[in-house]
Amino acid sequence: GAVVSQHPSWVICKSGTSVKIECRSLDFQATTMFWYRQFPKQSLMLMATSNEGSKATYEQGVEKDKFLINHASLTLSTLTVTSAHPEDSSFYICSAPGTSGSYNEQFFGPGTRLTVL
Amino acid sequence: QKEVEQDPGPLSVPEGAIVSLNCTYSNSAFQYFMWYRQYSRKGPELLMYTYSSGNKEDGRFTAQVDKSSKYISLFIRDSQPSDSATYLCAMSAGGGNQFYFGTGTSLTVIP
């Protein structure tokens, strides 16, 4: 149980285009999901908290107009990187609290590697 | 000062060795302590989850938390080549508060 999937696993795009990344909870419902970014040899940095039925909460320094989050249903959250630039190239990972409902048991998706040319 | 400090390694050990991975932290409000394993180009996988101080054992893995020293450890006994990965510590104050991650320690177990 508590499986989180992401799609796509790897995307390459041209500078200036937009990229959508999907995060799904496969066997449980998640009213909250988290989006992280991980640069090579660095730790995960929380970007935003995605809430079903309401606006996402962004961490300080994260541009909400650039990283659009939509929590469309209890099993799906999407992150759209708008007008992507090479500095946005990173590993994007989502997570969701487990079936216990505890935020302290987060289960992570496999990640999406974004390369912006 | 970072919230969580973790030696990035890399750490290389022979198969069968006991591995000790550690993190220190500065926020005394942290109550929940997690260890994740991350293979290259994959998402983190939850290994151990501990609340407050004490030890927790699961197979070859033992997690220790010493809140008085703000120090947590993960021990891996009889290490296997399949244990080669990056190990991330994470912690939170609970109640839906943000997770704070260490930078991860890269471990290689040599057959």
XYZ file of N, CA and C in Angstrom:
684
model
N 0.802 -1.197 0.000
C 0.000 0.000 0.000
C 0.841 1.255 0.000
N 0.176 2.421 -0.016
C 0.821 3.722 0.020
C 1.813 3.905 -1.125
N 1.346 3.662 -2.332
C 2.189 3.838 -3.511
C 1.852 5.163 -4.176
N 2.908 5.902 -4.480
C 2.760 7.187 -5.157
C 3.479 7.095 -6.498
N 2.812 7.493 -7.543
C 3.448 7.456 -8.866
C 3.596 8.866 -9.409
N 4.522 9.011 -10.332
C 4.732 10.285 -11.010
C 4.872 10.034 -12.497
N 4.412 11.028 -13.254
C 4.528 10.938 -14.708
C 4.753 12.316 -15.284
N 5.696 12.508 -16.185
C 6.613 11.480 -16.692
C 7.777 11.268 -15.730
N 8.577 10.277 -16.004
C 9.748 10.043 -15.161
C 10.918 10.907 -15.619
N 10.874 11.297 -16.905
C 11.976 12.089 -17.444
C 11.428 12.938 -18.583
N 11.736 14.211 -18.571
C 11.265 15.079 -19.645
C 12.367 16.070 -20.021
N 12.512 16.242 -21.316
C 13.435 17.232 -21.854
C 12.604 18.230 -22.649
N 12.819 19.507 -22.397
C 12.034 20.503 -23.109
C 12.920 21.688 -23.499
N 12.405 22.487 -24.399
C 13.121 23.691 -24.814
C 12.823 24.831 -23.847
N 13.761 25.731 -23.733
C 13.579 26.890 -22.877
C 12.356 27.687 -23.324
N 11.545 28.096 -22.380
C 10.358 28.883 -22.687
C 9.080 28.083 -22.761
N 9.192 26.775 -22.808
C 7.982 25.936 -22.860
C 7.539 25.590 -21.439
N 6.331 25.054 -21.359
C 5.779 24.649 -20.067
C 5.736 23.135 -19.971
N 5.928 22.638 -18.781
C 5.957 21.192 -18.544
C 5.039 20.863 -17.378
N 4.208 19.840 -17.575
C 3.308 19.408 -16.507
C 3.773 18.073 -15.951
N 3.839 17.988 -14.636
C 4.219 16.749 -13.944
C 3.048 16.302 -13.083
N 2.703 15.018 -13.212
C 1.575 14.476 -12.444
C 2.061 13.645 -11.268
N 1.344 13.753 -10.176
C 1.621 12.941 -8.985
C 0.316 12.283 -8.573
N 0.335 10.967 -8.494
C -0.879 10.219 -8.144
C -0.659 9.302 -6.951
N -1.635 9.270 -6.071
C -1.653 8.262 -5.018
C -2.479 7.098 -5.566
N -1.850 5.930 -5.664
C -2.466 4.825 -6.408
C -3.479 4.025 -5.611
N -3.279 3.875 -4.340
C -4.153 2.984 -3.578
C -4.672 3.643 -2.306
N -4.615 4.967 -2.287
C -5.149 5.681 -1.133
C -5.458 7.110 -1.558
N -6.228 7.775 -0.755
C -6.574 9.156 -1.051
C -5.643 10.100 -0.298
N -5.307 11.186 -0.947
C -4.385 12.147 -0.345
C -4.953 13.547 -0.505
N -5.456 14.099 0.574
C -5.957 15.466 0.508
C -4.809 16.466 0.457
N -3.652 16.007 0.846
C -2.463 16.849 0.828
C -1.323 16.103 0.137
N -0.633 16.814 -0.697
C 0.582 16.288 -1.307
C 1.649 17.365 -1.245
N 2.868 16.935 -1.276
C 3.989 17.867 -1.176
C 4.845 17.768 -2.430
N 5.373 18.890 -2.854
C 6.274 18.922 -4.001
C 7.651 19.388 -3.544
N 8.661 18.597 -3.943
C 10.038 18.893 -3.583
C 10.873 19.037 -4.853
N 11.984 19.710 -4.690
C 12.967 19.805 -5.768
C 14.303 19.362 -5.191
N 15.043 18.612 -5.980
C 16.334 18.109 -5.524
C 17.373 18.341 -6.605
N 18.372 19.153 -6.280
C 19.489 19.366 -7.195
C 20.549 18.307 -6.905
N 21.425 18.027 -7.880
C 22.424 16.967 -7.702
C 23.226 17.127 -6.420
N 23.339 16.042 -5.695
C 24.120 15.966 -4.461
C 23.602 16.930 -3.392
N 22.363 17.316 -3.513
C 21.755 18.161 -2.482
C 20.498 17.493 -1.950
N 20.017 18.010 -0.840
C 18.854 17.383 -0.233
C 17.569 17.869 -0.890
N 16.480 17.268 -0.467
C 15.176 17.674 -0.967
C 14.780 19.000 -0.333
N 14.294 19.891 -1.169
C 13.813 21.174 -0.682
C 12.327 21.274 -0.972
N 11.538 21.502 0.068
C 10.099 21.619 -0.106
C 9.779 22.870 -0.909
N 8.989 22.691 -1.960
C 8.574 23.822 -2.779
C 7.195 24.313 -2.361
N 6.276 23.361 -2.206
C 4.898 23.765 -1.936
C 4.107 22.590 -1.384
N 3.025 22.933 -0.711
C 2.072 21.953 -0.211
C 0.802 22.092 -1.031
N 0.391 20.984 -1.617
C -0.782 20.962 -2.481
C -1.988 20.461 -1.692
N -3.064 21.216 -1.714
C -4.246 20.877 -0.940
C -5.451 20.679 -1.865
N -6.099 19.545 -1.739
C -7.272 19.261 -2.562
C -8.380 20.237 -2.238
N -8.869 20.911 -3.248
C -9.986 21.821 -3.068
C -9.624 23.221 -2.624
N -8.352 23.491 -2.487
C -7.944 24.845 -2.106
C -6.586 25.169 -2.729
N -6.159 26.396 -2.527
C -4.904 26.837 -3.132
C -3.707 26.179 -2.454
N -2.663 26.016 -3.246
C -1.434 25.462 -2.702
C -0.730 26.500 -1.818
N 0.060 25.993 -0.907
C 0.867 26.852 -0.044
C 2.311 26.742 -0.501
N 2.909 27.871 -0.846
C 4.270 27.877 -1.379
C 5.274 28.278 -0.308
N 6.440 27.665 -0.391
C 7.524 28.021 0.516
C 8.157 29.343 0.067
N 8.797 29.960 1.001
C 9.430 31.247 0.713
C 10.445 31.094 -0.404
N 10.376 32.016 -1.344
C 11.319 32.003 -2.445
C 10.860 31.211 -3.653
N 9.742 30.511 -3.564
C 9.220 29.739 -4.687
C 8.143 30.570 -5.375
N 8.317 30.790 -6.685
C 7.383 31.639 -7.436
C 6.123 30.858 -7.770
N 5.008 31.272 -7.206
C 3.770 30.531 -7.423
C 3.248 30.687 -8.848
N 3.610 31.768 -9.514
C 3.165 31.950 -10.902
C 4.006 31.144 -11.870
N 5.154 30.718 -11.426
C 6.018 29.906 -12.277
C 5.750 28.415 -12.056
N 5.495 28.061 -10.831
C 5.251 26.658 -10.492
C 3.773 26.539 -10.081
N 2.952 26.222 -11.077
C 1.515 26.149 -10.851
C 1.131 24.772 -10.331
N 0.390 24.765 -9.242
C -0.021 23.495 -8.643
C -1.528 23.415 -8.639
N -2.020 22.255 -9.072
C -3.453 22.005 -9.092
C -3.711 20.636 -8.468
N -4.486 20.619 -7.412
C -4.829 19.353 -6.752
C -6.244 19.002 -7.193
N -6.319 18.343 -8.351
C -7.592 18.170 -9.048
C -8.540 17.191 -8.363
N -7.989 16.215 -7.666
C -8.830 15.205 -7.026
C -8.088 14.665 -5.817
N -8.697 13.724 -5.144
C -8.086 13.163 -3.936
C -6.914 12.232 -4.252
N -6.670 11.989 -5.530
C -5.565 11.114 -5.894
C -4.602 11.746 -6.887
N -4.816 13.011 -7.244
C -3.986 13.613 -8.284
C -3.618 15.055 -7.956
N -2.324 15.333 -8.028
C -1.829 16.704 -7.947
C -0.901 16.913 -9.136
N -0.968 18.090 -9.737
C -0.082 18.376 -10.862
C 0.747 19.619 -10.576
N 1.983 19.569 -11.053
C 2.906 20.703 -10.969
C 3.240 21.103 -12.391
N 2.950 22.334 -12.755
C 3.295 22.837 -14.082
C 4.401 23.867 -13.943
N 5.513 23.587 -14.593
C 6.616 24.536 -14.642
C 6.397 25.394 -15.876
N 6.042 26.638 -15.681
C 5.724 27.509 -16.811
C 6.978 28.242 -17.285
N 7.060 28.425 -18.610
C 8.197 29.128 -19.201
C 9.507 28.639 -18.575
N 9.732 27.350 -18.737
C 10.901 26.730 -18.099
C 12.212 27.277 -18.665
N 13.205 27.392 -17.795
C 14.545 27.831 -18.189
C 15.559 26.811 -17.692
N 16.767 26.834 -18.235
C 17.758 25.829 -17.832
C 17.972 25.732 -16.326
N 17.840 26.837 -15.620
C 18.034 26.778 -14.162
C 16.920 26.027 -13.438
N 15.833 25.722 -14.166
C 14.746 24.920 -13.587
C 15.033 23.430 -13.706
N 16.082 23.084 -14.411
C 16.442 21.673 -14.551
C 16.746 21.097 -13.176
N 16.048 20.040 -12.836
C 16.194 19.467 -11.495
C 15.406 18.169 -11.433
N 15.436 17.557 -10.284
C 14.665 16.346 -10.005
C 13.482 16.786 -9.137
N 12.275 16.591 -9.633
C 11.082 17.014 -8.909
C 10.402 15.775 -8.324
N 10.145 15.831 -7.035
C 9.579 14.671 -6.338
C 8.343 15.106 -5.564
N 7.302 14.280 -5.630
C 6.120 14.558 -4.823
C 6.008 13.506 -3.722
N 5.264 13.843 -2.704
C 5.021 12.878 -1.631
C 3.624 13.080 -1.081
N 3.151 12.077 -0.376
C 1.842 12.161 0.262
C 1.912 11.464 1.608
N 1.166 11.955 2.576
C 1.108 11.246 3.863
C 0.512 9.864 3.655
N 0.957 8.906 4.456
C 0.492 7.547 4.320
C -0.931 7.352 4.788
N -1.366 6.130 4.788
C -2.761 5.821 5.071
C -3.137 6.097 6.521
N -2.118 6.223 7.372
C -2.431 6.529 8.763
C -2.894 7.969 8.916
N -2.658 8.756 7.875
C -3.027 10.160 7.933
C -1.956 11.028 8.574
N -0.943 10.359 9.096
C 0.125 11.114 9.748
C 1.035 11.749 8.707
N 1.277 13.031 8.871
C 2.189 13.725 7.968
C 3.614 13.238 8.156
N 3.836 12.500 9.205
C 5.200 12.076 9.488
C 5.549 10.753 8.842
N 4.620 10.187 8.108
C 4.905 9.000 7.301
C 4.626 9.374 5.858
N 5.526 10.069 5.278
C 5.340 10.479 3.903
C 5.891 9.420 2.964
N 5.183 9.223 1.875
C 5.606 8.273 0.858
C 5.873 9.055 -0.419
N 7.006 8.786 -0.998
C 7.472 9.577 -2.123
C 7.225 8.892 -3.458
N 6.980 9.714 -4.454
C 6.948 9.206 -5.814
C 8.357 8.944 -6.307
N 8.475 8.364 -7.495
C 9.792 8.016 -8.028
C 10.558 9.207 -8.591
N 9.892 10.360 -8.671
C 10.585 11.548 -9.146
C 10.466 11.755 -10.645
N 10.605 12.998 -11.053
C 10.610 13.390 -12.473
C 11.854 14.224 -12.723
N 12.649 13.758 -13.647
C 13.867 14.505 -13.980
C 13.557 15.452 -15.130
N 13.673 16.732 -14.873
C 13.411 17.756 -15.890
C 14.724 18.343 -16.376
N 14.902 18.312 -17.673
C 16.060 18.939 -18.310
C 15.556 19.988 -19.281
N 15.949 21.224 -19.054
C 15.532 22.321 -19.929
C 16.736 22.750 -20.760
N 16.567 22.676 -22.074
C 17.692 22.982 -22.960
C 17.770 24.470 -23.287
N 23.040 28.400 10.434
C 23.135 26.970 10.744
C 21.965 26.235 10.114
N 22.268 25.122 9.451
C 21.212 24.333 8.856
C 20.395 23.663 9.946
N 19.129 23.384 9.608
C 18.268 22.692 10.568
C 18.783 21.288 10.835
N 19.250 20.634 9.766
C 19.708 19.247 9.853
C 21.075 19.137 9.169
N 21.998 18.511 9.849
C 23.345 18.309 9.301
C 23.595 16.820 9.114
N 24.120 16.482 7.948
C 24.408 15.075 7.657
C 25.671 15.020 6.818
N 26.588 14.176 7.193
C 27.836 14.017 6.444
C 27.507 13.368 5.104
N 27.849 14.024 4.003
C 27.475 13.479 2.693
C 28.282 12.269 2.251
N 29.380 11.980 2.979
C 30.238 10.875 2.569
C 31.071 11.273 1.367
N 31.372 10.373 0.449
C 30.826 9.025 0.359
C 31.451 8.055 1.360
N 30.663 7.020 1.673
C 31.081 6.002 2.605
C 31.156 4.682 1.844
N 32.296 3.999 1.969
C 32.487 2.741 1.271
C 32.899 1.680 2.283
N 32.157 0.565 2.301
C 32.431 -0.492 3.280
C 32.417 -1.841 2.579
N 33.092 -2.853 3.156
C 33.016 -4.201 2.568
C 31.704 -4.873 2.964
N 31.283 -5.796 2.147
C 30.067 -6.555 2.429
C 30.176 -7.226 3.793
N 29.081 -7.167 4.555
C 29.057 -7.776 5.879
C 29.396 -6.813 7.004
N 29.904 -5.640 6.663
C 30.276 -4.670 7.690
C 29.039 -4.053 8.336
N 29.257 -3.479 9.510
C 28.208 -2.694 10.167
C 28.398 -1.235 9.747
N 27.314 -0.637 9.293
C 27.356 0.746 8.826
C 26.652 1.630 9.840
N 27.258 2.766 10.113
C 26.652 3.754 11.019
C 26.475 5.072 10.275
N 25.252 5.533 10.196
C 24.930 6.797 9.539
C 24.332 7.731 10.580
N 24.673 9.004 10.507
C 24.276 9.916 11.575
C 23.780 11.255 11.046
N 22.940 11.882 11.855
C 22.490 13.256 11.590
C 22.419 13.998 12.915
N 22.692 15.268 12.850
C 22.479 16.133 14.003
C 21.492 17.218 13.601
N 20.840 17.783 14.596
C 19.854 18.809 14.300
C 19.879 19.871 15.376
N 19.250 20.984 15.081
C 19.311 22.106 16.015
C 17.957 22.446 16.640
N 16.881 22.009 16.018
C 15.544 22.381 16.478
C 15.019 21.392 17.517
N 14.911 21.832 18.754
C 14.475 20.937 19.820
C 12.999 20.562 19.697
N 12.273 21.209 18.791
C 10.857 20.886 18.600
C 10.651 19.626 17.764
N 11.683 19.162 17.105
C 11.541 17.956 16.284
C 11.179 16.767 17.171
N 10.136 16.043 16.734
C 9.650 14.893 17.495
C 9.658 13.620 16.652
N 9.619 13.793 15.356
C 9.512 12.648 14.446
C 10.774 12.567 13.616
N 11.311 11.361 13.527
C 12.607 11.176 12.879
C 12.497 10.012 11.902
N 12.897 10.264 10.677
C 12.755 9.266 9.629
C 14.082 9.035 8.923
N 14.239 7.854 8.412
C 15.358 7.542 7.527
C 14.785 7.043 6.205
N 15.296 7.618 5.130
C 14.892 7.231 3.792
C 16.109 6.709 3.031
N 15.843 5.759 2.135
C 16.878 5.270 1.236
C 16.506 5.730 -0.165
N 17.474 6.259 -0.873
C 17.225 6.751 -2.224
C 18.253 6.165 -3.182
N 17.761 5.377 -4.134
C 18.631 4.873 -5.185
C 18.759 5.951 -6.255
N 19.796 5.826 -7.058
C 20.080 6.847 -8.051
C 18.892 7.062 -8.980
N 18.502 8.312 -9.133
C 17.412 8.710 -10.035
C 16.059 8.118 -9.639
N 15.904 7.837 -8.352
C 14.637 7.327 -7.838
C 14.172 8.189 -6.679
N 12.894 8.078 -6.331
C 12.388 8.789 -5.171
C 12.807 8.114 -3.882
N 12.823 8.847 -2.784
C 13.191 8.256 -1.481
C 12.180 7.207 -1.028
N 12.685 6.188 -0.365
C 11.857 5.100 0.158
C 11.974 5.110 1.681
N 10.845 5.138 2.365
C 10.862 5.178 3.822
C 11.412 3.874 4.393
N 12.451 4.006 5.223
C 13.058 2.828 5.868
C 12.607 2.683 7.320
N 12.775 3.764 8.067
C 12.492 3.716 9.501
C 11.809 5.012 9.912
N 10.955 4.901 10.908
C 10.173 6.041 11.382
C 10.115 5.935 12.893
N 10.627 6.937 13.583
C 10.720 6.888 15.041
C 10.133 8.146 15.639
N 9.392 7.949 16.709
C 8.842 9.097 17.431
C 9.615 9.271 18.725
N 10.089 10.482 18.968
C 10.803 10.860 20.183
C 12.083 10.043 20.345
N 12.552 9.873 21.545
C 13.833 9.213 21.777
C 13.693 7.701 21.816
N 14.835 7.025 21.700
C 14.829 5.579 21.834
C 15.343 4.879 20.609
N 15.234 3.569 20.647
C 15.702 2.722 19.552
C 14.522 2.044 18.880
N 14.721 1.732 17.605
C 13.739 0.957 16.868
C 14.493 0.037 15.936
N 14.096 -1.225 15.928
C 14.809 -2.205 15.113
C 13.861 -2.812 14.097
N 14.382 -3.015 12.877
C 13.606 -3.659 11.822
C 14.568 -4.451 10.955
N 14.636 -5.746 11.237
C 15.560 -6.592 10.480
C 17.000 -6.184 10.712
N 17.694 -5.869 9.651
C 19.112 -5.477 9.774
C 19.288 -4.006 10.121
N 18.216 -3.273 10.215
C 18.275 -1.826 10.442
C 17.861 -1.478 11.873
N 18.633 -0.584 12.489
C 18.294 -0.063 13.810
C 18.409 1.452 13.773
N 17.354 2.118 14.201
C 17.370 3.577 14.286
C 17.449 3.977 15.744
N 18.287 4.964 16.024
C 18.439 5.478 17.390
C 18.216 6.981 17.384
N 17.544 7.446 18.412
C 17.322 8.885 18.561
C 17.764 9.287 19.961
N 18.613 10.283 20.040
C 19.038 10.851 21.318
C 18.661 12.330 21.292
N 17.510 12.638 21.830
C 17.025 14.017 21.761
C 17.865 14.943 22.634
N 18.441 14.422 23.700
C 19.244 15.287 24.570
C 20.479 15.799 23.841
N 20.991 14.983 22.932
C 22.167 15.389 22.143
C 21.781 15.888 20.762
N 20.499 15.810 20.443
C 20.014 16.191 19.108
C 20.794 15.419 18.039
N 20.742 14.106 18.180
C 21.589 13.241 17.357
C 20.785 11.982 17.039
N 20.744 11.629 15.759
C 20.069 10.390 15.389
C 21.011 9.533 14.555
N 20.805 8.219 14.628
C 21.677 7.285 13.917
C 20.852 6.198 13.250
N 21.412 5.671 12.187
C 20.883 4.480 11.538
C 22.024 3.486 11.427
N 21.807 2.279 11.955
C 22.809 1.225 11.858
C 22.296 0.159 10.884
N 23.189 -0.283 10.031
C 22.874 -1.366 9.111
C 23.828 -2.510 9.422
N 23.259 -3.643 9.831
C 24.099 -4.823 10.135
C 24.213 -5.687 8.892
N 25.317 -6.437 8.819
C 25.508 -7.380 7.708
C 25.187 -6.691 6.379
N 25.857 -5.606 6.130
C 25.545 -4.807 4.941
C 25.723 -5.622 3.659
N 24.856 -5.332 2.702
C 24.824 -6.040 1.425
C 25.052 -5.050 0.276
N 25.548 -5.524 -0.838
C 25.713 -4.633 -1.995
C 24.420 -3.919 -2.374
N 23.288 -4.584 -2.137
C 22.000 -3.956 -2.458
C 21.667 -2.789 -1.530
N 22.431 -2.643 -0.457
C 22.237 -1.487 0.433
C 22.897 -0.235 -0.117
N 23.661 -0.380 -1.176
C 24.342 0.777 -1.773
C 23.306 1.764 -2.279
N 23.309 2.948 -1.708
C 22.310 3.975 -2.021
C 22.678 5.234 -1.240
N 21.863 6.241 -1.389
C 21.991 7.441 -0.557
C 20.948 7.368 0.546
N 21.379 7.621 1.767
C 20.488 7.544 2.921
C 20.232 8.967 3.439
N 18.964 9.306 3.504
C 18.555 10.641 3.934
C 17.877 10.555 5.290
N 18.277 11.418 6.197
C 17.517 11.550 7.430
C 16.509 12.680 7.230
N 15.410 12.589 7.931
C 14.383 13.632 7.858
C 13.735 13.746 9.223
N 13.263 14.922 9.519
C 12.631 15.107 10.818
C 11.599 16.229 10.749
N 10.679 16.176 11.684
C 9.657 17.209 11.733
C 9.172 17.383 13.160
N 8.490 18.488 13.370
C 7.920 18.753 14.688
C 6.556 18.115 14.831
N 6.036 17.567 13.733
C 4.747 16.915 13.786
C 3.611 17.885 13.498
N 2.396 17.361 13.538
C 1.220 18.188 13.340
C 1.131 18.795 11.971
N 1.655 18.092 10.975
C 1.613 18.613 9.617
C 2.707 19.595 9.313
N 3.644 19.758 10.214
C 4.740 20.690 9.958
C 5.710 20.146 8.909
N 6.490 21.051 8.384
C 7.410 20.734 7.306
C 8.433 19.694 7.725
N 8.783 18.847 6.746
C 9.902 17.941 6.911
C 11.201 18.694 6.651
N 12.232 18.353 7.398
C 13.564 18.875 7.120
C 14.473 17.693 6.841
N 15.151 17.755 5.708
C 15.988 16.651 5.273
C 17.460 16.961 5.452
N 18.246 15.932 5.727
C 19.680 16.040 5.618
C 20.066 15.978 4.149
N 21.313 16.230 3.863
C 21.775 16.234 2.480
C 21.948 14.828 1.932
N 21.907 13.825 2.825
C 22.062 12.452 2.377
C 23.502 11.979 2.464
N 23.684 10.716 2.812
C 25.006 10.082 2.840
C 25.038 9.001 1.782
N 26.006 9.094 0.887
C 26.148 8.092 -0.165
C 26.925 6.897 0.359
N 26.311 5.717 0.288
C 26.915 4.490 0.796
C 27.151 3.510 -0.350
N 28.335 2.936 -0.372
C 28.643 1.848 -1.307
C 29.120 0.658 -0.513
N 28.468 -0.488 -0.726
C 28.884 -1.732 -0.087
C 29.577 -2.578 -1.144
N 30.825 -2.874 -0.893
C 31.650 -3.565 -1.890
C 31.582 -5.069 -1.678
N 31.229 -5.834 -2.728
C 31.130 -7.296 -2.567
C 32.477 -7.914 -2.208
